[in-house]
Amino acid sequence: MMITNPRPIESQSQRAFRTDAARPLSMLAQCPVYQPSPLDRMPELAAHLGLGAVWIKDETQRMRLGSFKALGGVFAVAQMIRDAAGVDDFAAATARACAAQMTFITASAGNHGLSVAAGARIFGAHSVVVLDGAVPEGFAARIRALGAKVRRVAGSYEDAVAYASAAAAANDWILLADGSWPGYVDRPALVMEGYSVLAEECRRTFSDRDTWPSHVFIQAGVGGLAASLAGHIRDNWAVQPVIVVVEPDSAACLMQSVRAGRLTRAEGVASAMGRLDCKDASLIAFDALWQDADAFTTVTDDQAKDAVALYARHGIDTTPSGAAPLAALAAADLDSDSRCLIIATEGPAGGRPATADRSDEQ
């Protein structure tokens, strides 16, 4: 199913987050594992789909964490420590002492928790990551290996978010969610600012090659990546594509919110697209996408699983969440001269196996 955005597109509009990648790129310049992720043109895949061109932004190995989320949580942790300490040098005694007093807590479907845990470890802070029962144990093991405490809760991702919010208030910890709601926008805005690096990497590559996509298909859970990429495109790209937001058919919170003209919870069964299976959209992501996206579409679990297999035939190992835009692209009725950008947002669910003591799990 696809709907056209009923709200006119408003370029250069006010948003609650920065679309300029300068600050996160400055921070990443100090990171030895940072390098732009591949952006590859896939002629055989384009021919299979009957399209003029397909580019894939491959995030499956990003900064050894295996997803685009590595750009968001790490930057947000760094920026908040920098702001609290009042210094730019993270190695300075003032910054290290300040970080040592900070505990970040977040709910996660896996990848955002990895990023927050990595940021806390790098800069000397503490972290707690709350996972619901559907999150693979591989994620929990990797998060523990980064020094974070893991807490498991019964129920859904939304239950994990509620638990993290309550625990932050009870313990005077810093809630660093990647979703936003009324009264809670500044920290998720930092996470989304970190994602702008991905969009800027794409812009530079397309500009250098003097070729641009006619369509961009972007997957969405709470909508942070989709809004960050769409906002950066509207503000910074020389050639403007059609932007299509892709969601699971059982968790189409953004599509339903756009239809209603307000934030609306999606009601549906659990999706195999685990990192996209979010029933509540992020407030600032919804507000931005309502003005920046051209259309919203959904895919089924079966379509996403078929797209995983199609990706594998072309050398990319991802998940149903990572393959959702390819599923939407395969189902779309586009002209044969269409040039499309999609993002493989994560590697295999849970990443590499790890063994760790589970005594910190509550």
XYZ file of C-alpha atoms in Angstrom:
362
model
C 0.000 0.000 0.000
C 1.217 3.506 -0.832
C -0.249 6.909 -0.054
C 0.840 10.289 -1.355
C 1.642 12.849 1.305
C -1.450 15.083 1.506
C 0.617 17.997 2.831
C 2.547 20.205 0.379
C 6.313 19.825 0.429
C 7.947 22.859 2.065
C 11.660 23.103 1.293
C 13.978 24.825 3.788
C 11.358 24.597 6.550
C 12.050 24.826 10.249
C 12.827 21.498 11.889
C 13.558 20.474 15.468
C 16.909 18.916 14.484
C 19.958 19.979 12.511
C 20.335 18.684 8.968
C 23.924 19.957 8.678
C 26.478 17.168 9.233
C 29.326 19.495 10.257
C 29.263 18.803 14.003
C 29.080 14.984 13.842
C 31.679 14.896 11.060
C 33.987 16.980 13.237
C 33.587 14.506 16.080
C 34.046 11.513 13.764
C 37.276 12.994 12.423
C 38.750 11.989 15.790
C 37.425 8.425 15.502
C 39.944 5.911 14.103
C 37.255 3.477 12.894
C 35.219 6.051 10.969
C 35.118 5.952 7.207
C 32.238 6.537 4.784
C 30.179 3.420 4.158
C 30.034 2.094 0.574
C 27.594 3.590 -1.915
C 27.553 1.177 -4.829
C 25.716 1.216 -8.123
C 24.175 -2.215 -8.724
C 23.529 -2.675 -12.472
C 22.494 -6.319 -12.250
C 19.966 -5.568 -9.510
C 18.651 -2.618 -11.510
C 18.207 -4.860 -14.551
C 16.397 -7.451 -12.424
C 13.998 -4.765 -11.176
C 13.600 -3.159 -14.601
C 15.033 0.189 -13.444
C 17.557 2.584 -14.896
C 19.839 2.507 -11.850
C 19.910 1.282 -8.252
C 22.379 2.524 -5.657
C 22.775 0.805 -2.302
C 24.204 2.574 0.727
C 25.628 -0.379 2.640
C 25.551 0.211 6.420
C 26.047 -3.430 7.383
C 29.646 -2.871 8.549
C 29.393 0.718 9.825
C 32.081 1.479 12.427
C 32.233 -2.188 13.506
C 28.745 -1.883 15.041
C 26.974 -3.063 11.911
C 24.312 -0.415 11.331
C 23.708 3.268 10.621
C 22.769 3.653 14.298
C 26.499 3.865 15.056
C 26.329 7.460 13.823
C 23.567 8.604 16.162
C 24.042 7.367 19.706
C 27.815 7.846 19.734
C 27.507 11.458 18.564
C 24.702 12.248 21.009
C 26.714 10.886 23.959
C 29.786 12.833 22.850
C 27.898 16.089 22.364
C 26.157 15.835 25.728
C 29.474 15.200 27.517
C 31.032 18.110 25.626
C 28.160 20.408 26.609
C 28.261 19.320 30.253
C 32.025 19.633 30.573
C 32.328 22.850 28.609
C 35.439 21.629 26.762
C 36.079 20.214 23.283
C 38.927 17.893 24.270
C 37.393 14.584 25.376
C 40.725 13.470 26.806
C 40.882 16.472 29.139
C 40.596 15.729 32.853
C 37.483 17.924 33.059
C 35.723 15.944 30.337
C 36.708 12.540 31.756
C 35.621 13.520 35.257
C 32.314 14.835 33.960
C 31.672 11.708 31.870
C 32.422 9.431 34.822
C 29.445 10.948 36.641
C 27.025 10.378 33.740
C 24.884 7.271 33.189
C 22.975 7.056 29.914
C 19.932 4.810 29.666
C 17.979 3.927 26.563
C 15.442 1.439 25.267
C 16.465 -0.297 22.087
C 15.591 -2.924 19.541
C 19.336 -3.584 19.411
C 21.327 -1.195 17.244
C 20.668 2.081 19.066
C 21.629 0.385 22.326
C 24.919 -0.717 20.786
C 25.648 2.843 19.712
C 24.864 4.387 23.111
C 26.915 1.697 24.871
C 29.842 2.292 22.498
C 29.686 6.050 23.002
C 29.605 5.694 26.781
C 32.570 3.338 26.722
C 34.638 5.516 24.379
C 34.129 8.693 26.385
C 34.208 7.216 29.891
C 30.542 7.310 30.884
C 28.191 4.524 32.072
C 25.235 3.043 30.196
C 22.146 0.918 30.716
C 20.236 -0.553 27.770
C 16.674 -1.835 28.103
C 15.612 -4.611 25.712
C 12.239 -6.266 25.276
C 11.946 -10.023 24.936
C 11.870 -9.992 21.123
C 15.393 -8.562 20.799
C 17.846 -11.345 19.875
C 20.262 -12.407 22.610
C 23.117 -11.686 20.220
C 22.400 -7.981 20.636
C 22.338 -8.297 24.435
C 25.705 -10.074 24.433
C 27.319 -7.453 22.215
C 25.934 -4.620 24.341
C 27.286 -6.214 27.530
C 30.661 -6.668 25.853
C 30.787 -2.881 25.453
C 30.465 -2.481 29.220
C 26.787 -1.590 29.415
C 24.266 -3.124 31.775
C 21.351 -4.842 30.048
C 17.864 -4.963 31.474
C 15.227 -7.175 29.899
C 11.536 -6.318 30.194
C 8.421 -8.214 29.232
C 6.249 -6.863 26.467
C 6.981 -4.702 23.444
C 9.494 -2.063 22.434
C 7.051 0.533 23.736
C 7.145 -1.196 27.141
C 10.946 -0.965 27.091
C 10.703 2.774 26.358
C 8.362 3.252 29.304
C 10.687 1.279 31.584
C 13.732 3.295 30.520
C 11.905 6.578 31.110
C 10.851 5.522 34.599
C 14.311 4.193 35.489
C 15.951 7.426 34.305
C 13.698 9.483 36.569
C 14.131 7.153 39.553
C 17.938 7.000 39.352
C 18.789 10.452 38.002
C 20.150 8.868 34.819
C 20.204 10.496 31.387
C 17.489 9.185 29.087
C 18.841 9.029 25.527
C 15.969 7.745 23.413
C 16.013 7.828 19.630
C 12.302 8.662 19.588
C 10.737 11.910 20.755
C 7.461 13.039 22.308
C 6.029 16.306 23.673
C 8.537 17.752 26.144
C 11.318 15.393 25.064
C 12.965 16.468 21.816
C 16.508 17.812 22.343
C 18.323 14.501 22.883
C 16.636 12.605 20.024
C 17.472 15.617 17.849
C 21.163 14.982 18.572
C 20.777 11.338 17.531
C 19.158 12.424 14.265
C 21.891 14.996 13.695
C 24.377 12.131 13.843
C 22.491 10.315 11.083
C 22.985 13.325 8.798
C 26.514 12.017 8.176
C 25.039 9.194 6.086
C 23.102 11.677 3.971
C 26.129 13.934 3.524
C 28.260 10.972 2.427
C 25.635 10.214 -0.229
C 25.459 13.859 -1.332
C 29.217 14.098 -1.785
C 29.364 10.896 -3.815
C 26.485 11.838 -6.102
C 27.909 15.349 -6.545
C 31.378 14.020 -7.377
C 29.927 11.615 -9.942
C 27.482 14.238 -11.270
C 24.610 11.774 -11.135
C 21.631 11.784 -8.787
C 18.758 9.439 -7.876
C 15.244 10.227 -9.016
C 13.799 8.303 -6.036
C 14.942 7.567 -2.485
C 13.227 4.784 -0.529
C 13.909 5.007 3.231
C 12.770 2.563 5.914
C 11.311 3.857 9.175
C 10.711 2.564 12.687
C 10.104 5.640 14.849
C 11.311 7.667 11.854
C 14.637 9.137 12.960
C 16.739 8.005 10.000
C 14.002 8.737 7.469
C 13.471 12.277 8.777
C 17.196 13.007 9.056
C 17.915 11.823 5.520
C 14.857 13.527 4.053
C 15.621 16.810 5.791
C 19.230 16.762 4.624
C 18.111 16.040 1.071
C 15.615 18.913 1.049
C 18.147 21.361 2.473
C 21.354 20.310 0.742
C 20.989 18.191 -2.415
C 21.378 19.883 -5.796
C 18.840 17.546 -7.407
C 15.663 16.743 -5.512
C 14.351 13.141 -5.649
C 10.967 11.689 -4.796
C 11.244 10.516 -1.165
C 9.251 7.433 -0.160
C 9.073 6.265 3.486
C 8.788 2.485 3.958
C 7.211 0.823 7.031
C 6.029 -2.666 8.023
C 2.336 -3.104 7.254
C 1.731 -3.996 10.921
C 3.634 -0.966 12.285
C 2.810 1.885 9.909
C 2.803 4.563 12.605
C 4.053 7.324 10.306
C 1.632 6.564 7.493
C -1.293 6.442 9.906
C -0.148 9.656 11.602
C 0.081 11.460 8.266
C -3.387 10.252 7.351
C -4.777 11.477 10.675
C -2.795 14.711 10.711
C -1.494 13.940 14.209
C 0.571 11.310 16.006
C -1.369 8.055 15.914
C -0.371 4.692 17.381
C -0.257 1.782 14.955
C -1.993 -1.367 16.127
C -0.750 -4.615 14.652
C 0.935 -7.930 15.248
C 4.684 -8.169 15.814
C 6.686 -7.848 12.595
C 9.702 -9.823 11.404
C 11.192 -6.401 10.666
C 12.221 -6.149 14.293
C 14.120 -2.850 14.186
C 11.173 -1.257 12.326
C 8.446 -2.759 14.511
C 7.595 0.496 16.292
C 3.986 1.396 16.975
C 4.617 5.036 18.008
C 6.353 7.516 15.708
C 8.872 10.049 16.958
C 7.242 13.468 17.251
C 10.004 15.470 15.563
C 10.470 12.818 12.878
C 6.745 12.863 12.091
C 6.632 16.661 11.951
C 9.591 16.731 9.540
C 8.471 13.872 7.306
C 5.016 15.374 7.019
C 6.648 18.234 5.156
C 9.637 16.492 3.528
C 8.395 13.087 2.286
C 6.460 12.645 -0.939
C 4.840 9.306 -0.127
C 4.518 6.561 2.481
C 4.299 2.856 1.717
C 4.181 -0.460 3.572
C 5.608 -3.924 2.962
C 4.709 -7.293 4.413
C 7.019 -9.609 6.320
C 7.023 -12.016 3.369
C 8.024 -9.248 0.966
C 10.854 -8.189 3.300
C 12.107 -11.763 3.644
C 12.098 -12.157 -0.141
C 14.115 -8.945 -0.367
C 16.688 -10.380 2.073
C 17.173 -13.304 -0.301
C 17.435 -10.943 -3.282
C 20.068 -8.893 -1.455
C 22.007 -12.076 -0.668
C 22.115 -12.966 -4.367
C 23.846 -9.632 -4.907
C 26.371 -10.012 -2.110
C 24.754 -8.114 0.776
C 23.884 -9.836 4.059
C 21.091 -7.967 5.825
C 17.797 -8.517 7.647
C 14.118 -7.919 6.869
C 14.518 -4.492 8.509
C 17.507 -3.685 6.339
C 15.805 -4.994 3.209
C 12.433 -3.235 3.576
C 13.180 -0.516 0.982
C 14.257 -3.132 -1.570
C 10.952 -4.911 -0.949
C 9.083 -1.653 -1.550
C 11.143 -0.918 -4.653
C 10.382 -4.367 -6.067
C 6.656 -3.755 -5.574
C 6.638 -0.180 -6.883
C 5.397 0.663 -10.367
C 8.240 2.886 -11.525
C 9.329 3.885 -15.007
C 12.227 1.968 -16.478
C 14.436 5.072 -16.421
C 13.990 5.587 -12.648
C 17.210 5.868 -10.643
C 16.757 4.728 -7.057
C 18.721 4.949 -3.808
C 18.054 2.454 -1.011
C 19.852 1.767 2.266
C 20.817 -1.604 3.706
C 20.646 -0.315 7.265
C 22.020 -3.263 9.249
C 23.930 -6.504 9.117
C 22.612 -9.840 10.414
C 20.346 -9.449 13.461
C 22.356 -9.578 16.658
C 25.681 -9.512 14.866
C 28.481 -11.834 15.830
C 27.829 -14.232 18.717
C 29.407 -13.470 22.059
C 29.497 -14.968 25.501
C 29.118 -12.800 28.551
C 28.060 -13.058 32.144
C 24.330 -12.383 32.473
C 24.411 -11.349 36.117
C 23.782 -7.703 35.182
C 20.480 -8.541 33.503
C 17.396 -7.625 35.524
